[in-house]
Amino acid sequence: MDASFFDELWMARSALASGLFCTIGVSAAAITAGSLLGLLIGVSLAEGPKPLKLACRIYVDVLRGTPVLVLVLAAFYLPAVFRLNLDALTSGILALTLFCGAHVGEIVRGALQSIPPGQIEAGRSIGLTYPKILVYVLLPQALRSILPTWINTGVELVKASTLLSVIGVGDFLLKVQEIIGRTFMSLDFYVLAGCFYLAVNFAVERLGKAVERRLAH
Amino acid sequence: MRTAALALGVFAFGLGAAGSAKAEGKLQEVLKRGKLIVGTGSTNPPWEFKDASGNLVGYDIDIARLIAKGLFNDPSKVEFVVQASDARIPNITTDKVDITCQAMTVTAQRAQQVAFTIPYYREGVGLLEPKNSKYADYAALKAAGSKVTISVLQNVYAEQMVHQALPEAKVDQYDSFDLIYQAVNSGRADAAATDMSALRWYLKQNPGKYTDAGYGWNPQTYSCAVKQGDADWLQYVNTALREAMTGVDFEDYKKSFETWFGETPPEPKIGFPSEMR
């Protein structure tokens, strides 16, 4: 890396900042919405009535078995068949949310089912309704085993967000590619991109670890 | 990216039929909307890329503005939709964009899925040499035979493509554009083989450092593309493009051509129309 790299870096600072903001924003939105969706899916998979269970199972298996790129393309092009023209950003967040929801759903189901059924029965025997059992008995315990894999899903999602550049979302990677297009400094800027993604994912992981420690007590 | 292309191809094919019911033509739709929606890229100079201040610029961008100027008498009434090159065809067939101008090579296969406009550029491959090279031009490179090394962007056909012009040359393939130029700078390659448009752009970016060896081959035609089945829209775009290249908008067109390719296009002749010859 030479001096001209830092010149170009300085010149591109606002483009890179907007790309980073986009990547973080898209990932945060998808993780938040996807985790809420996943919580509902997971509870339904573990304890829901049969038809709901079946519907959730199909959703989870289809979404987990599909490459994220295909999900992204489907979210962008399929609604257009019904004359519903989603913009690239909306379709991108939708695809990542559905992807995240399926993964978190399975994580939550696994965690809930690992808790001995005796606890639900005990809760019921002291007169708790199911929602209350869920909130006071099951979820606090499940959370501990959910967290590590959930963080993993978050990290995967940040990386998957780079696929949105295919449909034209101005994420960090696309911004980097635009700078390379102008400056021909591909090696320098791809290394930079690698460092940024590493930093973001390291931050996500540290955050997760901190929450894990707090929950351990 | 092959998976992407494949998936997109399937989408494009499936959706082509679905989105065809339309009450009125695209031309009226665009005029009513008050802006033209153009699909293009952002990473491919000199065709479409972001300049240092972050604006989308390039030859395709100027072409799109010329089409908008014809529609609204205002070249700024364009909304650019940034898309990967794999998305060019699906975005047309699903009406995400009115037109795509993105250095699109005309092929008979693609012409079955979209309607191509009249061509606005002839792409080819050329050879970029350092100014002080011991091989003065293409003839010298060819005469040197296997002593010459050519750097080229990695591609399945790269070796074969270079050998069309220099049958005996050694071919070094690199991963990215900066590396093929780097190989020339460091003397590891005697010349770089790259698209004529990219070569001209690089020459213009680095005045006095390189020369064009003066031979072009591997011809390809570039056109914009629109959805099939709307003759009025295609006819409008064709008229706008033709009049830019040979008629009333030639001054705008010439300025753009000089900016991006460092060359002046031939002045249109007055008198008998050239397209009738």
Short mmCIF file of N, CA, C and O in Angstrom, two decimals, chain B residues 186-238:
data_model
loop_
_atom_site.label_atom_id
_atom_site.label_comp_id
_atom_site.label_asym_id
_atom_site.label_seq_id
_atom_site.Cartn_x
_atom_site.Cartn_y
_atom_site.Cartn_z
N SER B 186 5.66 -3.46 -14.52
CA SER B 186 6.84 -4.07 -13.91
C SER B 186 7.68 -4.83 -14.94
O SER B 186 8.68 -5.44 -14.59
N GLY B 187 7.25 -4.84 -16.21
CA GLY B 187 8.02 -5.49 -17.26
C GLY B 187 7.82 -6.99 -17.33
O GLY B 187 8.49 -7.68 -18.08
N ARG B 188 6.88 -7.50 -16.53
CA ARG B 188 6.63 -8.94 -16.58
C ARG B 188 5.82 -9.31 -17.82
O ARG B 188 5.79 -10.45 -18.23
N ALA B 189 5.11 -8.31 -18.36
CA ALA B 189 4.40 -8.53 -19.62
C ALA B 189 4.80 -7.42 -20.58
O ALA B 189 5.09 -6.29 -20.15
N ASP B 190 4.84 -7.73 -21.88
CA ASP B 190 5.20 -6.72 -22.87
C ASP B 190 4.00 -5.88 -23.25
O ASP B 190 4.13 -4.73 -23.66
N ALA B 191 2.83 -6.46 -23.15
CA ALA B 191 1.61 -5.72 -23.45
C ALA B 191 0.45 -6.36 -22.71
O ALA B 191 0.51 -7.53 -22.34
N ALA B 192 -0.60 -5.54 -22.49
CA ALA B 192 -1.81 -6.05 -21.86
C ALA B 192 -2.90 -6.09 -22.91
O ALA B 192 -3.08 -5.14 -23.66
N ALA B 193 -3.62 -7.23 -22.96
CA ALA B 193 -4.75 -7.33 -23.88
C ALA B 193 -6.02 -7.03 -23.11
O ALA B 193 -6.31 -7.68 -22.10
N THR B 194 -6.77 -6.01 -23.56
CA THR B 194 -7.99 -5.66 -22.84
C THR B 194 -8.97 -4.99 -23.80
O THR B 194 -8.60 -4.59 -24.90
N ASP B 195 -10.22 -4.87 -23.34
CA ASP B 195 -11.25 -4.24 -24.18
C ASP B 195 -10.77 -2.88 -24.68
O ASP B 195 -10.18 -2.11 -23.93
N MET B 196 -11.07 -2.59 -25.95
CA MET B 196 -10.67 -1.32 -26.55
C MET B 196 -11.15 -0.13 -25.71
O MET B 196 -10.42 0.84 -25.53
N SER B 197 -12.36 -0.18 -25.22
CA SER B 197 -12.89 0.96 -24.46
C SER B 197 -12.11 1.16 -23.17
O SER B 197 -11.75 2.28 -22.81
N ALA B 198 -11.81 0.05 -22.48
CA ALA B 198 -11.05 0.13 -21.24
C ALA B 198 -9.63 0.62 -21.52
O ALA B 198 -9.06 1.41 -20.76
N LEU B 199 -9.09 0.15 -22.64
CA LEU B 199 -7.73 0.55 -23.03
C LEU B 199 -7.66 2.06 -23.30
O LEU B 199 -6.78 2.76 -22.80
N ARG B 200 -8.64 2.54 -24.06
CA ARG B 200 -8.66 3.97 -24.37
C ARG B 200 -8.83 4.81 -23.11
O ARG B 200 -8.24 5.87 -22.97
N TRP B 201 -9.65 4.31 -22.21
CA TRP B 201 -9.89 5.01 -20.96
C TRP B 201 -8.60 5.06 -20.13
O TRP B 201 -8.22 6.10 -19.59
N TYR B 202 -7.89 3.94 -20.10
CA TYR B 202 -6.66 3.87 -19.31
C TYR B 202 -5.58 4.77 -19.92
O TYR B 202 -4.84 5.44 -19.20
N LEU B 203 -5.52 4.79 -21.26
CA LEU B 203 -4.59 5.69 -21.95
C LEU B 203 -4.86 7.14 -21.57
O LEU B 203 -3.96 7.93 -21.30
N LYS B 204 -6.14 7.48 -21.54
CA LYS B 204 -6.53 8.86 -21.25
C LYS B 204 -6.24 9.21 -19.79
O LYS B 204 -5.88 10.34 -19.46
N GLN B 205 -6.37 8.21 -18.90
CA GLN B 205 -6.12 8.43 -17.47
C GLN B 205 -4.63 8.61 -17.18
O GLN B 205 -4.26 9.22 -16.18
N ASN B 206 -3.79 8.01 -18.03
CA ASN B 206 -2.35 8.05 -17.79
C ASN B 206 -1.64 8.63 -19.01
O ASN B 206 -0.95 7.91 -19.73
N PRO B 207 -1.82 9.92 -19.28
CA PRO B 207 -1.30 10.47 -20.53
C PRO B 207 0.22 10.33 -20.61
O PRO B 207 0.93 10.53 -19.63
N GLY B 208 0.69 9.92 -21.81
CA GLY B 208 2.13 9.86 -22.05
C GLY B 208 2.82 8.61 -21.57
O GLY B 208 4.01 8.42 -21.83
N LYS B 209 2.14 7.74 -20.84
CA LYS B 209 2.82 6.56 -20.28
C LYS B 209 2.70 5.33 -21.16
O LYS B 209 3.57 4.46 -21.15
N TYR B 210 1.59 5.24 -21.89
CA TYR B 210 1.34 4.01 -22.66
C TYR B 210 0.99 4.36 -24.10
O TYR B 210 0.67 5.50 -24.43
N THR B 211 1.01 3.31 -24.94
CA THR B 211 0.48 3.48 -26.29
C THR B 211 -0.42 2.30 -26.63
O THR B 211 -0.36 1.24 -25.99
N ASP B 212 -1.25 2.51 -27.64
CA ASP B 212 -2.09 1.47 -28.20
C ASP B 212 -1.29 0.84 -29.33
O ASP B 212 -0.81 1.55 -30.21
N ALA B 213 -1.10 -0.48 -29.28
CA ALA B 213 -0.26 -1.13 -30.29
C ALA B 213 -0.88 -1.05 -31.69
O ALA B 213 -0.24 -1.40 -32.67
N GLY B 214 -2.11 -0.62 -31.76
CA GLY B 214 -2.69 -0.32 -33.06
C GLY B 214 -3.33 -1.48 -33.77
O GLY B 214 -3.37 -1.54 -34.99
N TYR B 215 -3.83 -2.45 -33.00
CA TYR B 215 -4.55 -3.53 -33.64
C TYR B 215 -5.73 -3.92 -32.76
O TYR B 215 -5.59 -4.07 -31.54
N GLY B 216 -6.88 -4.03 -33.36
CA GLY B 216 -8.07 -4.43 -32.60
C GLY B 216 -8.67 -5.68 -33.22
O GLY B 216 -8.65 -5.85 -34.43
N TRP B 217 -9.16 -6.57 -32.37
CA TRP B 217 -9.80 -7.79 -32.88
C TRP B 217 -10.89 -8.21 -31.92
O TRP B 217 -11.18 -7.50 -30.95
N ASN B 218 -11.49 -9.37 -32.17
CA ASN B 218 -12.57 -9.87 -31.32
C ASN B 218 -13.75 -8.90 -31.25
O ASN B 218 -14.15 -8.46 -30.16
N PRO B 219 -14.36 -8.54 -32.38
CA PRO B 219 -15.39 -7.49 -32.41
C PRO B 219 -16.68 -7.91 -31.70
O PRO B 219 -17.08 -9.06 -31.75
N GLN B 220 -17.28 -6.94 -31.02
CA GLN B 220 -18.59 -7.14 -30.37
C GLN B 220 -19.39 -5.86 -30.53
O GLN B 220 -18.82 -4.78 -30.58
N THR B 221 -20.71 -6.01 -30.57
CA THR B 221 -21.57 -4.85 -30.71
C THR B 221 -22.23 -4.54 -29.38
O THR B 221 -22.70 -5.45 -28.70
N TYR B 222 -22.25 -3.28 -28.99
CA TYR B 222 -22.95 -2.87 -27.77
C TYR B 222 -24.25 -2.14 -28.13
O TYR B 222 -24.24 -1.24 -28.98
N SER B 223 -25.32 -2.53 -27.47
CA SER B 223 -26.60 -1.86 -27.65
C SER B 223 -27.29 -1.73 -26.31
O SER B 223 -26.97 -2.46 -25.37
N CYS B 224 -28.26 -0.82 -26.23
CA CYS B 224 -29.17 -0.83 -25.08
C CYS B 224 -30.21 -1.92 -25.34
O CYS B 224 -30.33 -2.41 -26.46
N ALA B 225 -30.95 -2.28 -24.30
CA ALA B 225 -31.98 -3.29 -24.48
C ALA B 225 -33.28 -2.84 -23.83
O ALA B 225 -33.27 -2.20 -22.78
N VAL B 226 -34.40 -3.16 -24.49
CA VAL B 226 -35.72 -2.88 -23.92
C VAL B 226 -36.54 -4.16 -23.95
O VAL B 226 -36.10 -5.17 -24.50
N LYS B 227 -37.74 -4.08 -23.36
CA LYS B 227 -38.59 -5.26 -23.33
C LYS B 227 -39.13 -5.55 -24.73
O LYS B 227 -39.37 -4.63 -25.50
N GLN B 228 -39.33 -6.83 -24.98
CA GLN B 228 -39.87 -7.19 -26.29
C GLN B 228 -41.36 -6.85 -26.36
O GLN B 228 -42.04 -6.76 -25.35
N GLY B 229 -41.85 -6.66 -27.57
CA GLY B 229 -43.28 -6.51 -27.78
C GLY B 229 -43.80 -5.10 -27.67
O GLY B 229 -45.00 -4.90 -27.53
N ASP B 230 -42.94 -4.09 -27.65
CA ASP B 230 -43.41 -2.71 -27.63
C ASP B 230 -42.66 -1.93 -28.71
O ASP B 230 -41.65 -1.29 -28.47
N ALA B 231 -43.21 -2.02 -29.92
CA ALA B 231 -42.53 -1.46 -31.09
C ALA B 231 -42.35 0.06 -30.98
O ALA B 231 -41.32 0.60 -31.39
N ASP B 232 -43.34 0.75 -30.39
CA ASP B 232 -43.25 2.21 -30.33
C ASP B 232 -42.10 2.66 -29.44
O ASP B 232 -41.39 3.60 -29.74
N TRP B 233 -41.92 1.96 -28.33
CA TRP B 233 -40.85 2.31 -27.38
C TRP B 233 -39.48 2.06 -28.01
O TRP B 233 -38.59 2.90 -27.96
N LEU B 234 -39.35 0.91 -28.64
CA LEU B 234 -38.08 0.58 -29.29
C LEU B 234 -37.79 1.60 -30.40
O LEU B 234 -36.67 2.09 -30.52
N GLN B 235 -38.83 1.93 -31.14
CA GLN B 235 -38.67 2.89 -32.23
C GLN B 235 -38.24 4.26 -31.69
O GLN B 235 -37.37 4.92 -32.25
N TYR B 236 -38.85 4.65 -30.56
CA TYR B 236 -38.46 5.94 -29.97
C TYR B 236 -36.97 5.93 -29.59
O TYR B 236 -36.23 6.84 -29.93
N VAL B 237 -36.55 4.88 -28.87
CA VAL B 237 -35.16 4.83 -28.39
C VAL B 237 -34.20 4.80 -29.57
O VAL B 237 -33.19 5.49 -29.58
N ASN B 238 -34.55 4.01 -30.58
CA ASN B 238 -33.70 3.94 -31.77
C ASN B 238 -33.56 5.31 -32.43
O ASN B 238 -32.46 5.69 -32.85
#
